[in-house]
Amino acid sequence: MTVWYALSAFAMVVVATSLLYFVLVNGMYREDQRDLADNLENAILLLGASRGTELSGPVSVRPAPALRHRTDIYVRVMNGDGRTLMQTPGMADQVRAPTRSELLGIDVRHREVRQILSRTGEPFLTLVAPIPGARVDGPRYIEVAMDRAHDEYLLARYRERLWIVLGSSLVLCSLVGYLIARSGMRPLEGISHKAELIRATTLHERIPADGLPAELRGLAETFNGMLDRLEQSFRHVSQFSDDVAHELRTPINNLRGEIEVALSKARSQEDYREVLGSCFEECTRISRLIRTLLFLARSDTASDALQREALDVGEALATIGAFYEAAASEGGVLLRVASIPHLRAELDRTLFQQAIGNLVSNALAHTPAGGSVELAAAGGEQGIQIAVRDTGCGIAPDHLPHVFERFYRVEQARTGSEENAGLGLAVVKSIVTRHGGEVAIESRVGKGTEVRLTFPQRLIGSAGKPALTIS
Ligand SMILES: Nc1ncnc2c1ncn2[C@@H]1O[C@H](COP(=O)(O)OP(=O)(O)OP(=O)(O)O)[C@@H](O)[C@H]1O
Ligand SMILES: [Mg+2]
């Protein structure tokens, strides 16, 4: 982080200084060009005074007073053959005079400034132009040259200072980058320290978001949200294991008690047979309970894939109805199945039957003689809906929100319930959720209960045929 901060800040300094340097170089060059042009104009004006005077050979002239503000300006006058008529003393040693062909090639309209190196290697700017007005011995040319050594010297000094500025800003940027990174990381270190201290026993701890900078407050809130969810899941898991231990303790204690009593004295073969039969029943209950728990645990992790098939829902409900018919008539309850024929959906047959079976067995268990239980199915845009209604005792509103929880039973305290573990509706919910569906329950005490399962519409295979076909 420090390196990134330092590098980016340094890169900005480099860009800014380079930009300033190039602006300066350009500005100086333009200024020189303008100076040169002004000097050329001045020189032409001053030379106007010597109009008519014949210059027969090379003469040395000092720069006119107007030109003397810069000692590094040279002026030369030439005739059309390139012969020098007069020039600033010392100019010949520095700037070579243009040849005749160079003079002929001069573009009168665009005064072109040339950059050249003098004989001694000094940088010069020169500008050549014809002197206006006709003369008997042909055209004359004036050349103005400017020594840029001083500019170069200034730029070299400026560059030297730039290097010093760049060097010290690199050190400064690294230092500031380090300080920013450190102060930025300090709250993160606090968060990570807090996270390190969180254990199963301290899941209630939260990261205080108030003192944090705005950028990290979101992170702390996300982290706290995660802790909320973890704490809740953890509470569920530990509640679940408590319940499991509790549920298993009762039948195992029963088993132990029966065996203990049987072994306390010698018994007849008939007595042993009876005890063994009772033990077998307990074992069956325990193994059923364990099977259900395993099923729920696997559903939570969705480790078993669903075995979906195009199920005729009406037929499946009729099969379940037939299975429970005997139990219903024994209890004096009327069991009816009402379904649209050929209602098809992609469902796991075994799980579907288990879910509906659990609902029917609940309904039969809570409906007194003379009542009725109805199984109905319908299809629509939202998918397929199955309803199991009864005219039984109903569930009080206090209990209703909890009936899908594991081990939740309405009627009696857990210890008193021998047959029911309170897992039936939890299994139903888990099956429907695995199919991507939803469960809903409505109940009125003394009137009856209705549980509705909604399985979403799903396409069969890859051919794109709808799973739900109503004909
Ligand atoms: N149709 C219903 N009418 C009245 N009460 C119901 C009905 N269905 C469920 N309940 C109540 O909801 C509770 C939870 O039902 P659930 O099926 O989960 O457990 P259970 O039937 O007690 O045990 P299990 O199904 O595991 O043998 C039950 O204790 C029961 O009191
Ligand atoms: Mg049940």
Coordinates of C-alpha atoms and ligand atoms in Angstrom, one line a residue:
M1 CA 0.0 0.0 0.0
T2 CA 2.8 2.4 0.9
V3 CA 4.6 1.6 -2.4
W4 CA 1.4 2.2 -4.3
Y5 CA 0.7 5.5 -2.5
A6 CA 4.3 6.7 -3.0
L7 CA 4.5 5.6 -6.6
S8 CA 1.2 7.3 -7.6
A9 CA 2.0 10.5 -5.8
F10 CA 5.5 10.5 -7.3
A11 CA 4.1 9.8 -10.8
M12 CA 1.9 12.9 -10.4
V13 CA 4.8 15.0 -9.3
V14 CA 6.9 13.8 -12.3
V15 CA 4.0 14.5 -14.7
A16 CA 3.4 18.0 -13.3
T17 CA 7.1 19.0 -13.3
S18 CA 7.7 17.6 -16.8
L19 CA 4.7 19.5 -18.0
L20 CA 6.0 22.7 -16.4
Y21 CA 9.4 22.1 -17.9
F22 CA 8.0 21.7 -21.4
V23 CA 5.8 24.7 -21.0
L24 CA 8.9 26.7 -20.0
V25 CA 11.0 25.5 -22.9
N26 CA 8.3 26.2 -25.4
G27 CA 7.6 29.6 -23.9
M28 CA 11.3 30.6 -24.0
Y29 CA 11.6 29.4 -27.6
R30 CA 8.5 31.4 -28.7
E31 CA 9.8 34.5 -26.8
D32 CA 13.1 34.1 -28.6
Q33 CA 11.4 33.8 -32.0
R34 CA 9.4 37.0 -31.3
D35 CA 12.5 38.8 -30.2
L36 CA 14.3 37.7 -33.3
A37 CA 11.5 38.9 -35.5
D38 CA 11.3 42.3 -33.7
N39 CA 15.0 42.7 -34.0
L40 CA 14.8 42.0 -37.7
E41 CA 12.2 44.6 -38.1
N42 CA 14.2 47.1 -36.1
A43 CA 17.3 46.4 -38.1
I44 CA 15.5 46.9 -41.4
L45 CA 14.1 50.2 -40.1
L46 CA 17.6 51.4 -39.0
L47 CA 19.1 50.3 -42.2
G48 CA 16.6 52.5 -44.0
A49 CA 18.8 55.5 -42.9
S50 CA 21.7 54.2 -45.0
R51 CA 19.5 53.9 -48.2
G52 CA 21.4 55.0 -51.3
T53 CA 24.7 54.6 -49.6
E54 CA 26.8 52.2 -51.6
L55 CA 28.5 49.6 -49.7
S56 CA 31.4 48.3 -51.7
G57 CA 32.9 45.7 -49.5
P58 CA 32.5 44.0 -46.1
V59 CA 32.2 46.5 -43.3
S60 CA 31.8 45.8 -39.6
V61 CA 28.9 47.5 -37.8
R62 CA 28.0 47.6 -34.2
P63 CA 24.4 46.7 -33.5
A64 CA 22.1 49.7 -33.4
P65 CA 21.2 51.0 -29.9
A66 CA 17.7 49.4 -30.2
L67 CA 19.3 46.1 -30.7
R68 CA 21.8 46.4 -27.9
H69 CA 19.4 45.4 -25.2
R70 CA 20.5 41.9 -25.9
T71 CA 24.2 41.5 -26.5
D72 CA 23.7 38.1 -28.0
I73 CA 22.0 39.4 -31.2
Y74 CA 24.0 39.5 -34.4
V75 CA 23.1 41.3 -37.6
R76 CA 24.4 40.7 -41.1
V77 CA 23.6 42.4 -44.5
M78 CA 24.3 40.5 -47.7
N79 CA 23.9 41.1 -51.4
G80 CA 22.1 38.6 -53.7
D81 CA 25.3 36.6 -54.3
G82 CA 25.7 35.9 -50.6
R83 CA 28.5 38.3 -50.1
T84 CA 28.5 39.9 -46.7
L85 CA 28.3 43.7 -46.9
M86 CA 28.3 44.4 -43.2
Q87 CA 27.9 42.4 -40.0
T88 CA 28.2 42.6 -36.2
P89 CA 31.8 42.0 -35.1
G90 CA 32.5 38.4 -34.3
M91 CA 29.4 37.1 -36.2
A92 CA 31.5 35.5 -38.9
D93 CA 33.3 33.4 -36.2
Q94 CA 29.9 32.2 -34.9
V95 CA 27.3 32.0 -37.6
R96 CA 28.1 30.8 -41.1
A97 CA 26.6 33.1 -43.8
P98 CA 23.9 31.6 -46.0
T99 CA 25.0 30.6 -49.6
R100 CA 23.5 32.2 -52.7
S101 CA 21.2 29.2 -53.3
E102 CA 20.0 29.3 -49.7
L103 CA 19.2 33.0 -50.2
L104 CA 17.3 32.3 -53.4
G105 CA 15.2 29.7 -51.6
I106 CA 14.0 32.1 -48.9
D107 CA 10.2 32.2 -48.6
V108 CA 9.4 35.9 -48.5
R109 CA 6.0 35.4 -47.0
H110 CA 6.8 33.0 -44.2
R111 CA 9.8 34.1 -42.3
E112 CA 11.3 30.8 -41.3
V113 CA 13.4 30.7 -38.1
R114 CA 16.2 28.1 -38.3
Q115 CA 18.0 26.5 -35.3
I116 CA 21.7 26.0 -35.9
L117 CA 24.8 25.3 -34.0
S118 CA 27.6 27.8 -34.2
R119 CA 31.2 26.8 -35.1
T120 CA 31.9 26.7 -31.4
G121 CA 28.8 24.5 -30.8
E122 CA 26.6 27.2 -29.3
P123 CA 22.9 27.0 -30.1
F124 CA 21.7 29.9 -32.4
L125 CA 18.4 31.0 -33.9
T126 CA 18.6 32.8 -37.2
L127 CA 16.2 34.6 -39.4
V128 CA 16.9 35.8 -43.0
A129 CA 14.8 38.3 -45.0
P130 CA 15.2 40.4 -48.1
I131 CA 15.5 44.1 -47.4
P132 CA 12.6 45.9 -49.1
G133 CA 13.3 48.5 -51.8
A134 CA 15.0 48.2 -55.2
R135 CA 18.8 48.7 -55.6
V136 CA 20.8 49.0 -58.7
D137 CA 23.2 46.2 -57.7
G138 CA 20.3 43.8 -57.0
P139 CA 18.5 42.6 -53.9
R140 CA 20.0 42.7 -50.4
Y141 CA 19.3 40.4 -47.5
I142 CA 19.5 40.9 -43.8
E143 CA 20.2 38.0 -41.4
V144 CA 19.6 38.3 -37.6
A145 CA 21.0 35.6 -35.3
M146 CA 20.4 35.1 -31.7
D147 CA 22.7 33.3 -29.3
R148 CA 20.6 31.0 -27.1
A149 CA 23.5 29.9 -24.9
H150 CA 22.1 31.9 -22.0
D151 CA 18.7 30.2 -22.4
E152 CA 20.3 26.9 -22.4
Y153 CA 22.2 27.8 -19.3
L154 CA 19.0 28.8 -17.6
L155 CA 17.3 25.6 -18.6
A156 CA 20.2 23.5 -17.5
R157 CA 20.0 25.2 -14.0
Y158 CA 16.3 24.7 -14.0
R159 CA 16.7 21.0 -14.8
E160 CA 19.3 20.6 -12.0
R161 CA 16.7 22.0 -9.6
L162 CA 14.0 19.7 -11.0
W163 CA 16.2 16.7 -10.2
I164 CA 16.6 17.9 -6.6
V165 CA 12.8 18.5 -6.4
L166 CA 12.0 15.1 -7.8
G167 CA 14.5 13.3 -5.5
S168 CA 13.2 15.0 -2.4
S169 CA 9.5 14.5 -3.5
L170 CA 10.2 10.7 -3.9
V171 CA 11.4 10.6 -0.3
L172 CA 8.5 12.7 0.8
C173 CA 5.9 10.7 -1.1
S174 CA 7.3 7.5 0.4
L175 CA 7.1 9.0 3.8
V176 CA 3.6 10.4 3.4
G177 CA 2.5 7.1 1.7
Y178 CA 3.7 5.1 4.6
L179 CA 1.9 7.4 7.1
I180 CA -1.4 7.3 5.1
A181 CA -1.2 3.5 4.8
R182 CA -0.4 3.1 8.5
S183 CA -3.3 5.3 9.6
G184 CA -5.6 3.6 7.1
M185 CA -4.6 0.2 8.3
R186 CA -5.0 0.9 12.0
P187 CA -8.8 0.5 12.1
L188 CA -8.4 -2.7 10.0
E189 CA -6.0 -4.1 12.4
G190 CA -8.6 -3.4 15.1
I191 CA -11.2 -5.3 13.1
S192 CA -8.8 -8.2 12.5
H193 CA -7.8 -8.3 16.2
K194 CA -11.5 -8.4 17.2
A195 CA -12.2 -11.1 14.6
E196 CA -9.3 -13.2 16.0
L197 CA -10.9 -13.1 19.5
I198 CA -14.3 -14.4 18.3
R199 CA -15.0 -17.9 19.4
A200 CA -18.1 -20.1 19.6
T201 CA -18.6 -18.7 23.1
T202 CA -18.1 -15.0 22.1
L203 CA -20.3 -15.0 19.0
H204 CA -22.3 -12.2 20.5
E205 CA -19.4 -9.8 20.2
R206 CA -19.7 -7.1 17.5
I207 CA -17.3 -4.6 15.9
P208 CA -18.1 -1.1 17.0
A209 CA -18.8 0.7 13.7
D210 CA -19.1 4.2 15.3
G211 CA -15.4 5.1 15.6
L212 CA -14.5 3.8 12.2
P213 CA -13.9 5.9 9.1
A214 CA -16.8 6.0 6.6
E215 CA -14.9 3.7 4.2
L216 CA -14.6 0.9 6.8
R217 CA -18.1 1.3 8.4
G218 CA -19.7 -0.8 5.6
L219 CA -17.1 -3.5 6.1
A220 CA -17.8 -3.6 9.8
E221 CA -21.5 -3.7 9.3
T222 CA -21.1 -6.6 6.8
F223 CA -18.9 -8.4 9.2
N224 CA -21.4 -7.8 12.0
G225 CA -24.2 -9.0 9.8
M226 CA -22.2 -12.2 9.1
L227 CA -21.8 -12.6 12.9
D228 CA -25.5 -12.2 13.4
R229 CA -26.2 -15.0 10.9
L230 CA -23.5 -17.2 12.3
E231 CA -24.8 -16.7 15.9
Q232 CA -28.3 -17.5 14.8
S233 CA -27.2 -20.7 12.9
F234 CA -25.0 -21.6 15.8
R235 CA -27.9 -21.2 18.2
H236 CA -30.1 -23.4 15.9
V237 CA -27.4 -26.0 15.6
S238 CA -26.9 -26.2 19.4
Q239 CA -30.7 -26.2 20.0
F240 CA -31.0 -29.0 17.4
S241 CA -28.3 -31.1 19.1
D242 CA -29.9 -30.5 22.5
D243 CA -33.2 -31.7 21.0
V244 CA -31.6 -34.7 19.4
A245 CA -30.0 -35.8 22.7
H246 CA -33.3 -35.2 24.5
E247 CA -35.3 -37.2 21.9
L248 CA -32.9 -40.1 22.0
R249 CA -32.6 -40.2 25.7
T250 CA -36.2 -41.1 26.3
P251 CA -36.4 -44.3 24.2
I252 CA -32.9 -45.4 25.2
N253 CA -33.9 -44.9 28.9
N254 CA -37.1 -46.9 28.2
L255 CA -35.0 -49.7 26.6
R256 CA -32.6 -49.7 29.5
G257 CA -35.3 -49.8 32.1
E258 CA -37.2 -52.6 30.4
I259 CA -34.0 -54.7 30.1
E260 CA -33.0 -53.9 33.7
V261 CA -36.4 -55.1 35.0
A262 CA -36.2 -58.2 32.8
L263 CA -32.8 -59.1 34.1
S264 CA -33.6 -58.4 37.8
K265 CA -34.9 -62.0 38.2
A266 CA -35.4 -65.2 36.3
R267 CA -38.4 -65.0 34.0
S268 CA -40.5 -67.3 31.8
Q269 CA -39.9 -67.6 28.1
E270 CA -43.1 -65.8 27.5
D271 CA -42.0 -62.8 29.6
Y272 CA -38.7 -62.6 27.7
R273 CA -40.6 -62.7 24.4
E274 CA -42.7 -59.8 25.5
V275 CA -39.8 -57.7 26.7
L276 CA -37.9 -58.4 23.5
G277 CA -41.0 -57.3 21.5
S278 CA -41.2 -54.1 23.4
C279 CA -37.5 -53.5 23.0
F280 CA -37.8 -54.1 19.2
E281 CA -40.5 -51.4 19.0
E282 CA -38.3 -48.9 20.8
C283 CA -35.4 -49.7 18.5
T284 CA -37.7 -49.2 15.5
R285 CA -38.7 -45.8 16.8
I286 CA -35.0 -44.9 17.5
S287 CA -34.0 -45.9 14.0
R288 CA -36.9 -44.0 12.4
L289 CA -35.9 -40.9 14.4
I290 CA -32.3 -41.3 13.3
R291 CA -33.3 -41.8 9.7
T292 CA -35.4 -38.6 9.8
L293 CA -32.6 -36.6 11.4
L294 CA -30.2 -37.9 8.8
F295 CA -32.6 -36.9 6.1
L296 CA -33.0 -33.4 7.5
A297 CA -29.2 -33.0 7.9
R298 CA -28.7 -34.1 4.2
S299 CA -31.4 -31.8 3.0
D300 CA -29.6 -28.9 4.8
T301 CA -26.5 -29.5 2.8
A302 CA -28.5 -30.6 -0.3
S303 CA -25.9 -33.4 -0.7
D304 CA -28.4 -35.8 -2.4
A305 CA -29.7 -34.7 -5.8
L306 CA -33.4 -34.8 -6.4
Q307 CA -34.7 -37.7 -8.6
R308 CA -37.1 -35.7 -10.6
E309 CA -39.6 -37.4 -12.9
A310 CA -42.8 -36.2 -14.7
L311 CA -45.2 -37.1 -12.0
D312 CA -48.9 -37.5 -12.5
V313 CA -49.9 -35.6 -9.4
G314 CA -53.5 -36.8 -9.3
E315 CA -52.4 -40.4 -9.5
A316 CA -49.8 -39.9 -6.8
L317 CA -52.4 -38.3 -4.5
A318 CA -54.8 -41.1 -5.1
T319 CA -52.1 -43.7 -4.2
I320 CA -51.5 -41.8 -0.9
G321 CA -55.2 -41.6 -0.3
A322 CA -55.6 -45.3 -0.8
F323 CA -52.7 -46.0 1.6
Y324 CA -54.3 -44.0 4.4
E325 CA -57.9 -45.1 3.7
A326 CA -57.9 -47.9 6.2
A327 CA -56.5 -45.6 9.0
A328 CA -59.1 -42.9 8.1
S329 CA -62.1 -45.3 8.2
E330 CA -60.8 -46.8 11.4
G331 CA -60.9 -43.3 13.0
G332 CA -64.3 -42.6 11.4
V333 CA -62.9 -39.8 9.2
L334 CA -63.8 -39.3 5.5
L335 CA -60.8 -39.1 3.3
R336 CA -61.3 -37.5 -0.2
V337 CA -58.9 -36.8 -3.1
A338 CA -59.8 -34.0 -5.5
S339 CA -57.4 -33.4 -8.3
I340 CA -57.5 -32.3 -11.9
P341 CA -56.7 -35.3 -14.1
H342 CA -53.4 -35.5 -16.0
L343 CA -51.8 -32.8 -13.9
R344 CA -48.1 -33.3 -14.4
A345 CA -45.1 -31.9 -12.6
E346 CA -41.4 -32.6 -12.4
L347 CA -41.0 -33.9 -8.8
D348 CA -39.2 -36.4 -6.8
R349 CA -41.8 -39.1 -6.4
T350 CA -40.5 -40.6 -3.1
L351 CA -40.0 -37.2 -1.4
F352 CA -43.4 -36.0 -2.7
Q353 CA -45.2 -39.0 -1.2
Q354 CA -43.3 -38.6 2.0
A355 CA -44.3 -34.9 2.3
I356 CA -48.0 -35.5 1.5
G357 CA -48.0 -38.6 3.8
N358 CA -46.8 -36.5 6.7
L359 CA -49.5 -34.0 6.2
V360 CA -52.2 -36.6 5.8
S361 CA -51.1 -38.5 9.0
N362 CA -51.1 -35.1 10.9
A363 CA -54.6 -34.4 9.6
L364 CA -55.9 -37.8 10.5
A365 CA -54.3 -37.6 14.0
H366 CA -56.0 -34.4 14.8
T367 CA -59.4 -34.9 13.2
P368 CA -62.1 -36.6 15.4
A369 CA -64.5 -39.2 14.1
G370 CA -67.2 -37.7 11.8
G371 CA -64.7 -35.2 10.4
S372 CA -63.1 -35.2 7.0
V373 CA -59.7 -34.8 5.4
E374 CA -59.3 -33.5 1.8
L375 CA -56.4 -33.7 -0.6
A376 CA -56.6 -31.3 -3.5
A377 CA -54.3 -30.3 -6.3
A378 CA -54.5 -27.6 -8.9
G379 CA -52.1 -26.0 -11.5
G380 CA -51.7 -22.5 -12.4
E381 CA -49.2 -19.8 -13.7
Q382 CA -47.3 -20.0 -10.4
G383 CA -46.9 -23.7 -10.5
I384 CA -48.7 -26.6 -8.9
Q385 CA -50.6 -26.2 -5.6
I386 CA -51.4 -29.1 -3.2
A387 CA -53.7 -28.5 -0.3
V388 CA -54.3 -30.9 2.6
R389 CA -57.4 -29.7 4.6
D390 CA -59.0 -31.2 7.6
T391 CA -61.9 -30.4 9.9
G392 CA -59.9 -31.2 13.0
C393 CA -59.0 -29.4 16.2
G394 CA -56.9 -26.7 14.6
I395 CA -53.8 -25.0 15.9
A396 CA -53.8 -22.0 18.2
P397 CA -52.3 -18.8 16.6
D398 CA -49.4 -18.8 19.2
H399 CA -48.2 -22.1 18.0
L400 CA -48.8 -21.6 14.3
P401 CA -45.6 -19.8 13.4
H402 CA -43.5 -22.6 15.0
V403 CA -45.0 -25.8 13.7
F404 CA -42.5 -26.1 10.9
E405 CA -39.6 -25.9 13.4
R406 CA -37.8 -29.1 14.2
F407 CA -39.1 -31.0 17.3
Y408 CA -41.9 -28.5 17.8
R409 CA -45.1 -30.1 19.1
V410 CA -48.2 -28.4 20.1
E411 CA -50.0 -30.8 22.4
Q412 CA -47.8 -32.1 25.1
A413 CA -44.5 -31.5 26.7
R414 CA -41.7 -33.4 25.0
T415 CA -41.3 -36.0 27.7
G416 CA -44.9 -37.0 27.4
S417 CA -44.9 -37.6 23.7
E418 CA -44.0 -41.2 22.9
E419 CA -44.9 -41.5 19.3
N420 CA -44.4 -38.1 17.7
A421 CA -41.0 -36.5 17.5
G422 CA -42.3 -33.2 16.1
L423 CA -40.3 -33.5 12.9
G424 CA -43.1 -34.3 10.4
L425 CA -43.7 -30.7 9.2
A426 CA -40.0 -29.8 9.3
V427 CA -39.5 -32.7 6.8
V428 CA -42.3 -31.4 4.7
K429 CA -40.8 -27.9 4.6
S430 CA -37.4 -29.2 3.8
I431 CA -38.7 -31.3 0.9
V432 CA -40.7 -28.4 -0.6
T433 CA -37.8 -26.1 -0.2
R434 CA -35.5 -28.5 -2.0
H435 CA -38.0 -28.4 -4.9
G436 CA -37.8 -24.7 -4.9
G437 CA -41.3 -24.4 -3.5
E438 CA -43.0 -22.8 -0.5
V439 CA -45.3 -24.0 2.3
A440 CA -48.1 -22.1 4.0
I441 CA -50.4 -23.1 6.8
E442 CA -53.8 -21.7 7.9
S443 CA -55.7 -22.9 10.9
R444 CA -58.6 -22.1 13.2
V445 CA -59.0 -23.7 16.5
G446 CA -62.0 -26.1 16.5
K447 CA -62.6 -25.6 12.7
G448 CA -59.6 -27.2 11.0
T449 CA -56.3 -26.8 9.4
E450 CA -55.1 -26.3 5.8
V451 CA -51.5 -26.8 4.7
R452 CA -50.7 -25.6 1.1
L453 CA -47.6 -26.6 -0.8
T454 CA -46.6 -24.7 -3.9
F455 CA -44.1 -26.3 -6.3
P456 CA -42.9 -23.8 -9.0
Q457 CA -43.5 -24.6 -12.6
R458 CA -40.5 -26.2 -14.2
L459 CA -39.5 -27.1 -17.8
I460 CA -39.2 -30.8 -18.5
G461 CA -35.8 -31.8 -19.9
S462 CA -34.1 -29.6 -22.4
A463 CA -36.8 -29.8 -25.0
G464 CA -38.6 -26.8 -23.4
K465 CA -41.9 -28.5 -22.8
P466 CA -43.7 -27.2 -19.8
A467 CA -43.6 -29.5 -16.8
L468 CA -47.1 -28.6 -15.8
T469 CA -49.6 -29.9 -18.4
I470 CA -53.2 -29.4 -17.6
S471 CA -55.6 -31.1 -20.0
Ligands
LIG1 N1 -53.6 -31.0 10.9 C1 -53.2 -30.6 12.1 N2 -54.1 -30.2 13.0 C2 -53.8 -29.8 14.2 N3 -52.5 -29.8 14.7 C3 -51.5 -30.1 13.8 C4 -51.8 -30.5 12.5 N4 -50.7 -30.8 11.9 C5 -49.7 -30.5 12.8 N5 -50.2 -30.1 14.0 C6 -49.4 -29.8 15.2 O1 -48.2 -29.3 14.8 C7 -47.2 -30.0 15.5 C8 -46.0 -30.3 14.7 O2 -46.4 -31.3 13.7 P1 -45.3 -32.3 13.2 O3 -45.9 -33.2 12.1 O4 -44.1 -31.6 12.8 O5 -44.9 -33.2 14.4 P2 -45.7 -34.4 15.0 O6 -46.8 -34.8 14.2 O7 -45.9 -34.1 16.4 O8 -44.5 -35.5 15.0 P3 -44.0 -36.4 13.8 O9 -44.7 -35.9 12.6 O10 -42.6 -36.2 13.8 O11 -44.4 -37.8 14.1 C9 -47.8 -31.2 16.1 O12 -47.4 -31.4 17.5 C10 -49.3 -31.0 16.1 O13 -49.7 -30.6 17.3
MG2 MG -46.6 -35.2 12.2

